[in-house]
């Protein structure tokens, strides 16, 4: 197994409900280490750039509006198979389909306000990490 890094975002629905610590506890309990973390307010342009891959989807505009509706916490998680492991801990995009005990099953409000983002591949993780963090911010 390989030690990987992945980008995680605690989304506005979760920061609003003061769930940052509870969500971080899930990552740490699963063996993922938070090696960089910052709370910030995304701008519309930043949200559009981050989710550019979804720009042709019907939900794109609503998704960007949601992502700027409050603060987010962006973080780099490190651990064995971190990309896949984090996706397992997060659960399915639609909380109705998320396995019991996953973050989305426990905390998500809807398919849009689903509490967390996680990179979906090692390649995308590298791109997404560099979107938010410089090398000097990441202390492994
Ligand atoms: P994931 O976050 O699980 O990787 P996607 O990359 O497919 O999911 O979608 C990005 C985000 O867009 C989702 O986390 C969710 O916030 C939102 N989203 C996805 N599908 C829908 C949908 N059908 N309706 C509304 N929002 C959606
Ligand atoms: Mg995705």
PDB file of C-alpha atoms and ligand atoms in Angstrom:
ATOM      1  CA  UNK A   1       0.000   0.000   0.000  1.00  0.00           C
ATOM      2  CA  UNK A   2       1.180   3.454  -0.814  1.00  0.00           C
ATOM      3  CA  UNK A   3       1.170   6.589   1.277  1.00  0.00           C
ATOM      4  CA  UNK A   4      -0.897   9.124  -0.661  1.00  0.00           C
ATOM      5  CA  UNK A   5      -2.207  12.634  -0.219  1.00  0.00           C
ATOM      6  CA  UNK A   6      -5.693  13.827  -1.088  1.00  0.00           C
ATOM      7  CA  UNK A   7      -7.570  17.118  -0.984  1.00  0.00           C
ATOM      8  CA  UNK A   8     -10.554  17.345   1.336  1.00  0.00           C
ATOM      9  CA  UNK A   9     -13.023  20.200   1.712  1.00  0.00           C
ATOM     10  CA  UNK A  10     -15.450  20.535   4.602  1.00  0.00           C
ATOM     11  CA  UNK A  11     -18.331  22.274   2.824  1.00  0.00           C
ATOM     12  CA  UNK A  12     -20.434  25.252   3.996  1.00  0.00           C
ATOM     13  CA  UNK A  13     -23.367  23.138   5.235  1.00  0.00           C
ATOM     14  CA  UNK A  14     -20.977  21.449   7.692  1.00  0.00           C
ATOM     15  CA  UNK A  15     -19.004  24.514   8.805  1.00  0.00           C
ATOM     16  CA  UNK A  16     -22.319  26.304   9.467  1.00  0.00           C
ATOM     17  CA  UNK A  17     -23.400  23.494  11.786  1.00  0.00           C
ATOM     18  CA  UNK A  18     -20.031  23.567  13.604  1.00  0.00           C
ATOM     19  CA  UNK A  19     -19.111  20.051  12.466  1.00  0.00           C
ATOM     20  CA  UNK A  20     -15.446  20.620  11.551  1.00  0.00           C
ATOM     21  CA  UNK A  21     -14.123  18.834  14.625  1.00  0.00           C
ATOM     22  CA  UNK A  22     -16.502  15.903  14.359  1.00  0.00           C
ATOM     23  CA  UNK A  23     -15.611  15.395  10.698  1.00  0.00           C
ATOM     24  CA  UNK A  24     -11.887  15.685  11.411  1.00  0.00           C
ATOM     25  CA  UNK A  25     -12.312  13.044  14.106  1.00  0.00           C
ATOM     26  CA  UNK A  26     -13.615  10.635  11.447  1.00  0.00           C
ATOM     27  CA  UNK A  27     -10.523  11.215   9.288  1.00  0.00           C
ATOM     28  CA  UNK A  28      -8.131  10.700  12.183  1.00  0.00           C
ATOM     29  CA  UNK A  29      -9.979   7.636  13.498  1.00  0.00           C
ATOM     30  CA  UNK A  30      -9.608   6.116  10.020  1.00  0.00           C
ATOM     31  CA  UNK A  31      -5.858   6.676  10.038  1.00  0.00           C
ATOM     32  CA  UNK A  32      -5.721   9.775   7.847  1.00  0.00           C
ATOM     33  CA  UNK A  33      -3.470  12.580   9.043  1.00  0.00           C
ATOM     34  CA  UNK A  34      -4.431  16.241   8.486  1.00  0.00           C
ATOM     35  CA  UNK A  35      -1.107  17.635   7.239  1.00  0.00           C
ATOM     36  CA  UNK A  36      -2.450  21.030   6.065  1.00  0.00           C
ATOM     37  CA  UNK A  37      -5.663  22.879   6.862  1.00  0.00           C
ATOM     38  CA  UNK A  38      -7.136  26.329   6.275  1.00  0.00           C
ATOM     39  CA  UNK A  39     -10.575  27.885   6.732  1.00  0.00           C
ATOM     40  CA  UNK A  40     -11.539  30.312   4.001  1.00  0.00           C
ATOM     41  CA  UNK A  41     -14.399  31.936   2.137  1.00  0.00           C
ATOM     42  CA  UNK A  42     -14.351  30.932  -1.542  1.00  0.00           C
ATOM     43  CA  UNK A  43     -15.117  33.546  -4.157  1.00  0.00           C
ATOM     44  CA  UNK A  44     -17.451  32.786  -7.040  1.00  0.00           C
ATOM     45  CA  UNK A  45     -14.545  32.668  -9.499  1.00  0.00           C
ATOM     46  CA  UNK A  46     -12.573  30.292  -7.247  1.00  0.00           C
ATOM     47  CA  UNK A  47     -15.574  27.944  -6.913  1.00  0.00           C
ATOM     48  CA  UNK A  48     -16.100  27.975 -10.692  1.00  0.00           C
ATOM     49  CA  UNK A  49     -12.413  27.187 -11.292  1.00  0.00           C
ATOM     50  CA  UNK A  50     -12.301  24.428  -8.703  1.00  0.00           C
ATOM     51  CA  UNK A  51     -15.408  22.729 -10.125  1.00  0.00           C
ATOM     52  CA  UNK A  52     -14.628  23.533 -13.807  1.00  0.00           C
ATOM     53  CA  UNK A  53     -14.841  19.812 -14.630  1.00  0.00           C
ATOM     54  CA  UNK A  54     -18.582  20.042 -13.865  1.00  0.00           C
ATOM     55  CA  UNK A  55     -19.231  23.266 -15.808  1.00  0.00           C
ATOM     56  CA  UNK A  56     -21.602  21.621 -18.296  1.00  0.00           C
ATOM     57  CA  UNK A  57     -23.677  19.857 -15.646  1.00  0.00           C
ATOM     58  CA  UNK A  58     -27.151  21.138 -14.777  1.00  0.00           C
ATOM     59  CA  UNK A  59     -26.163  21.467 -11.105  1.00  0.00           C
ATOM     60  CA  UNK A  60     -23.009  23.551 -11.748  1.00  0.00           C
ATOM     61  CA  UNK A  61     -24.435  27.036 -10.994  1.00  0.00           C
ATOM     62  CA  UNK A  62     -26.251  25.870  -7.857  1.00  0.00           C
ATOM     63  CA  UNK A  63     -23.147  23.991  -6.709  1.00  0.00           C
ATOM     64  CA  UNK A  64     -20.962  27.095  -7.055  1.00  0.00           C
ATOM     65  CA  UNK A  65     -23.548  29.234  -5.236  1.00  0.00           C
ATOM     66  CA  UNK A  66     -23.681  26.659  -2.436  1.00  0.00           C
ATOM     67  CA  UNK A  67     -19.890  26.488  -2.139  1.00  0.00           C
ATOM     68  CA  UNK A  68     -19.697  30.250  -1.565  1.00  0.00           C
ATOM     69  CA  UNK A  69     -22.645  30.337   0.868  1.00  0.00           C
ATOM     70  CA  UNK A  70     -20.318  30.154   3.877  1.00  0.00           C
ATOM     71  CA  UNK A  71     -16.793  29.274   4.933  1.00  0.00           C
ATOM     72  CA  UNK A  72     -15.103  26.056   3.882  1.00  0.00           C
ATOM     73  CA  UNK A  73     -12.184  24.211   5.467  1.00  0.00           C
ATOM     74  CA  UNK A  74      -9.678  22.965   2.895  1.00  0.00           C
ATOM     75  CA  UNK A  75      -7.249  20.310   4.003  1.00  0.00           C
ATOM     76  CA  UNK A  76      -4.643  17.830   2.830  1.00  0.00           C
ATOM     77  CA  UNK A  77      -5.088  14.317   4.205  1.00  0.00           C
ATOM     78  CA  UNK A  78      -2.209  11.850   4.152  1.00  0.00           C
ATOM     79  CA  UNK A  79      -2.205   8.109   4.720  1.00  0.00           C
ATOM     80  CA  UNK A  80      -2.251   4.681   3.145  1.00  0.00           C
ATOM     81  CA  UNK A  81      -4.367   4.782  -0.017  1.00  0.00           C
ATOM     82  CA  UNK A  82      -5.596   8.194   1.134  1.00  0.00           C
ATOM     83  CA  UNK A  83      -7.566   8.965  -2.032  1.00  0.00           C
ATOM     84  CA  UNK A  84      -9.682   5.799  -1.935  1.00  0.00           C
ATOM     85  CA  UNK A  85      -9.747   5.615   1.849  1.00  0.00           C
ATOM     86  CA  UNK A  86     -11.149   9.149   2.090  1.00  0.00           C
ATOM     87  CA  UNK A  87     -13.831   8.388  -0.514  1.00  0.00           C
ATOM     88  CA  UNK A  88     -14.845   5.386   1.625  1.00  0.00           C
ATOM     89  CA  UNK A  89     -15.038   7.492   4.780  1.00  0.00           C
ATOM     90  CA  UNK A  90     -17.039  10.188   2.936  1.00  0.00           C
ATOM     91  CA  UNK A  91     -19.660   7.817   1.495  1.00  0.00           C
ATOM     92  CA  UNK A  92     -21.682   8.162  -1.702  1.00  0.00           C
ATOM     93  CA  UNK A  93     -22.376  11.584  -3.249  1.00  0.00           C
ATOM     94  CA  UNK A  94     -26.090  11.212  -2.501  1.00  0.00           C
ATOM     95  CA  UNK A  95     -26.457  10.698   1.260  1.00  0.00           C
ATOM     96  CA  UNK A  96     -29.484   8.499   0.587  1.00  0.00           C
ATOM     97  CA  UNK A  97     -27.044   5.997  -0.928  1.00  0.00           C
ATOM     98  CA  UNK A  98     -24.213   6.464   1.593  1.00  0.00           C
ATOM     99  CA  UNK A  99     -23.246   3.536   3.825  1.00  0.00           C
ATOM    100  CA  UNK A 100     -23.996   3.767   7.538  1.00  0.00           C
ATOM    101  CA  UNK A 101     -21.236   5.429   9.512  1.00  0.00           C
ATOM    102  CA  UNK A 102     -19.890   7.451   6.591  1.00  0.00           C
ATOM    103  CA  UNK A 103     -19.603  11.226   6.914  1.00  0.00           C
ATOM    104  CA  UNK A 104     -22.302  11.829   4.322  1.00  0.00           C
ATOM    105  CA  UNK A 105     -24.681   9.314   5.903  1.00  0.00           C
ATOM    106  CA  UNK A 106     -24.153  10.964   9.287  1.00  0.00           C
ATOM    107  CA  UNK A 107     -24.087  14.638   8.356  1.00  0.00           C
ATOM    108  CA  UNK A 108     -25.106  15.458   4.742  1.00  0.00           C
ATOM    109  CA  UNK A 109     -28.289  17.448   4.232  1.00  0.00           C
ATOM    110  CA  UNK A 110     -28.798  16.678   0.522  1.00  0.00           C
ATOM    111  CA  UNK A 111     -27.021  15.495  -2.629  1.00  0.00           C
ATOM    112  CA  UNK A 112     -25.712  19.058  -2.998  1.00  0.00           C
ATOM    113  CA  UNK A 113     -25.094  19.980   0.643  1.00  0.00           C
ATOM    114  CA  UNK A 114     -23.209  16.766   1.291  1.00  0.00           C
ATOM    115  CA  UNK A 115     -20.699  18.100   3.843  1.00  0.00           C
ATOM    116  CA  UNK A 116     -17.400  17.050   2.246  1.00  0.00           C
ATOM    117  CA  UNK A 117     -15.409  16.992  -0.970  1.00  0.00           C
ATOM    118  CA  UNK A 118     -12.641  14.471  -1.640  1.00  0.00           C
ATOM    119  CA  UNK A 119     -10.370  14.073  -4.661  1.00  0.00           C
ATOM    120  CA  UNK A 120     -11.347  11.161  -6.919  1.00  0.00           C
ATOM    121  CA  UNK A 121      -7.877  10.154  -8.223  1.00  0.00           C
ATOM    122  CA  UNK A 122      -4.211  10.597  -7.347  1.00  0.00           C
ATOM    123  CA  UNK A 123      -3.774  12.843 -10.392  1.00  0.00           C
ATOM    124  CA  UNK A 124      -6.715  15.081  -9.445  1.00  0.00           C
ATOM    125  CA  UNK A 125      -5.529  15.122  -5.829  1.00  0.00           C
ATOM    126  CA  UNK A 126      -2.216  16.669  -6.902  1.00  0.00           C
ATOM    127  CA  UNK A 127      -3.993  19.322  -8.989  1.00  0.00           C
ATOM    128  CA  UNK A 128      -6.534  20.087  -6.244  1.00  0.00           C
ATOM    129  CA  UNK A 129      -3.917  20.262  -3.485  1.00  0.00           C
ATOM    130  CA  UNK A 130      -1.886  22.770  -5.494  1.00  0.00           C
ATOM    131  CA  UNK A 131      -5.074  24.804  -6.097  1.00  0.00           C
ATOM    132  CA  UNK A 132      -5.184  25.652  -2.377  1.00  0.00           C
ATOM    133  CA  UNK A 133      -1.752  24.971  -0.863  1.00  0.00           C
ATOM    134  CA  UNK A 134       1.902  25.783  -1.427  1.00  0.00           C
ATOM    135  CA  UNK A 135       4.534  23.235  -0.538  1.00  0.00           C
ATOM    136  CA  UNK A 136       5.473  25.287   2.520  1.00  0.00           C
ATOM    137  CA  UNK A 137       1.898  24.948   3.931  1.00  0.00           C
ATOM    138  CA  UNK A 138       2.034  21.152   3.939  1.00  0.00           C
ATOM    139  CA  UNK A 139       3.771  19.585   6.918  1.00  0.00           C
ATOM    140  CA  UNK A 140       3.756  15.813   6.592  1.00  0.00           C
TER     141      UNK A 140
HETATM  142  P1  LIG B   1     -18.402  13.779  -5.388  1.00  0.00           P
HETATM  143  O1  LIG B   1     -18.326  15.030  -4.536  1.00  0.00           O
HETATM  144  O2  LIG B   1     -18.967  12.605  -4.631  1.00  0.00           O
HETATM  145  O3  LIG B   1     -17.090  13.459  -6.066  1.00  0.00           O
HETATM  146  P2  LIG B   1     -19.327  14.764  -7.974  1.00  0.00           P
HETATM  147  O4  LIG B   1     -17.888  15.028  -8.290  1.00  0.00           O
HETATM  148  O5  LIG B   1     -20.105  13.953  -8.960  1.00  0.00           O
HETATM  149  O6  LIG B   1     -19.470  14.064  -6.536  1.00  0.00           O
HETATM  150  O7  LIG B   1     -20.099  16.129  -7.800  1.00  0.00           O
HETATM  151  C1  LIG B   1     -19.492  17.231  -7.161  1.00  0.00           C
HETATM  152  C2  LIG B   1     -20.487  17.833  -6.194  1.00  0.00           C
HETATM  153  O8  LIG B   1     -21.580  18.386  -6.950  1.00  0.00           O
HETATM  154  C3  LIG B   1     -21.151  16.858  -5.232  1.00  0.00           C
HETATM  155  O9  LIG B   1     -20.368  16.552  -4.097  1.00  0.00           O
HETATM  156  C4  LIG B   1     -22.411  17.612  -4.866  1.00  0.00           C
HETATM  157  O10 LIG B   1     -22.140  18.660  -3.911  1.00  0.00           O
HETATM  158  C5  LIG B   1     -22.779  18.247  -6.202  1.00  0.00           C
HETATM  159  N1  LIG B   1     -23.694  17.392  -6.978  1.00  0.00           N
HETATM  160  C6  LIG B   1     -23.392  16.235  -7.633  1.00  0.00           C
HETATM  161  N2  LIG B   1     -24.469  15.710  -8.244  1.00  0.00           N
HETATM  162  C7  LIG B   1     -25.486  16.562  -7.975  1.00  0.00           C
HETATM  163  C8  LIG B   1     -26.887  16.590  -8.328  1.00  0.00           C
HETATM  164  N3  LIG B   1     -27.435  15.631  -9.076  1.00  0.00           N
HETATM  165  N4  LIG B   1     -27.634  17.633  -7.876  1.00  0.00           N
HETATM  166  C9  LIG B   1     -27.080  18.618  -7.118  1.00  0.00           C
HETATM  167  N5  LIG B   1     -25.786  18.659  -6.762  1.00  0.00           N
HETATM  168  C10 LIG B   1     -24.998  17.643  -7.173  1.00  0.00           C
HETATM  169 MG1  LIG B   2     -16.051  14.575  -7.469  1.00  0.00          MG
END
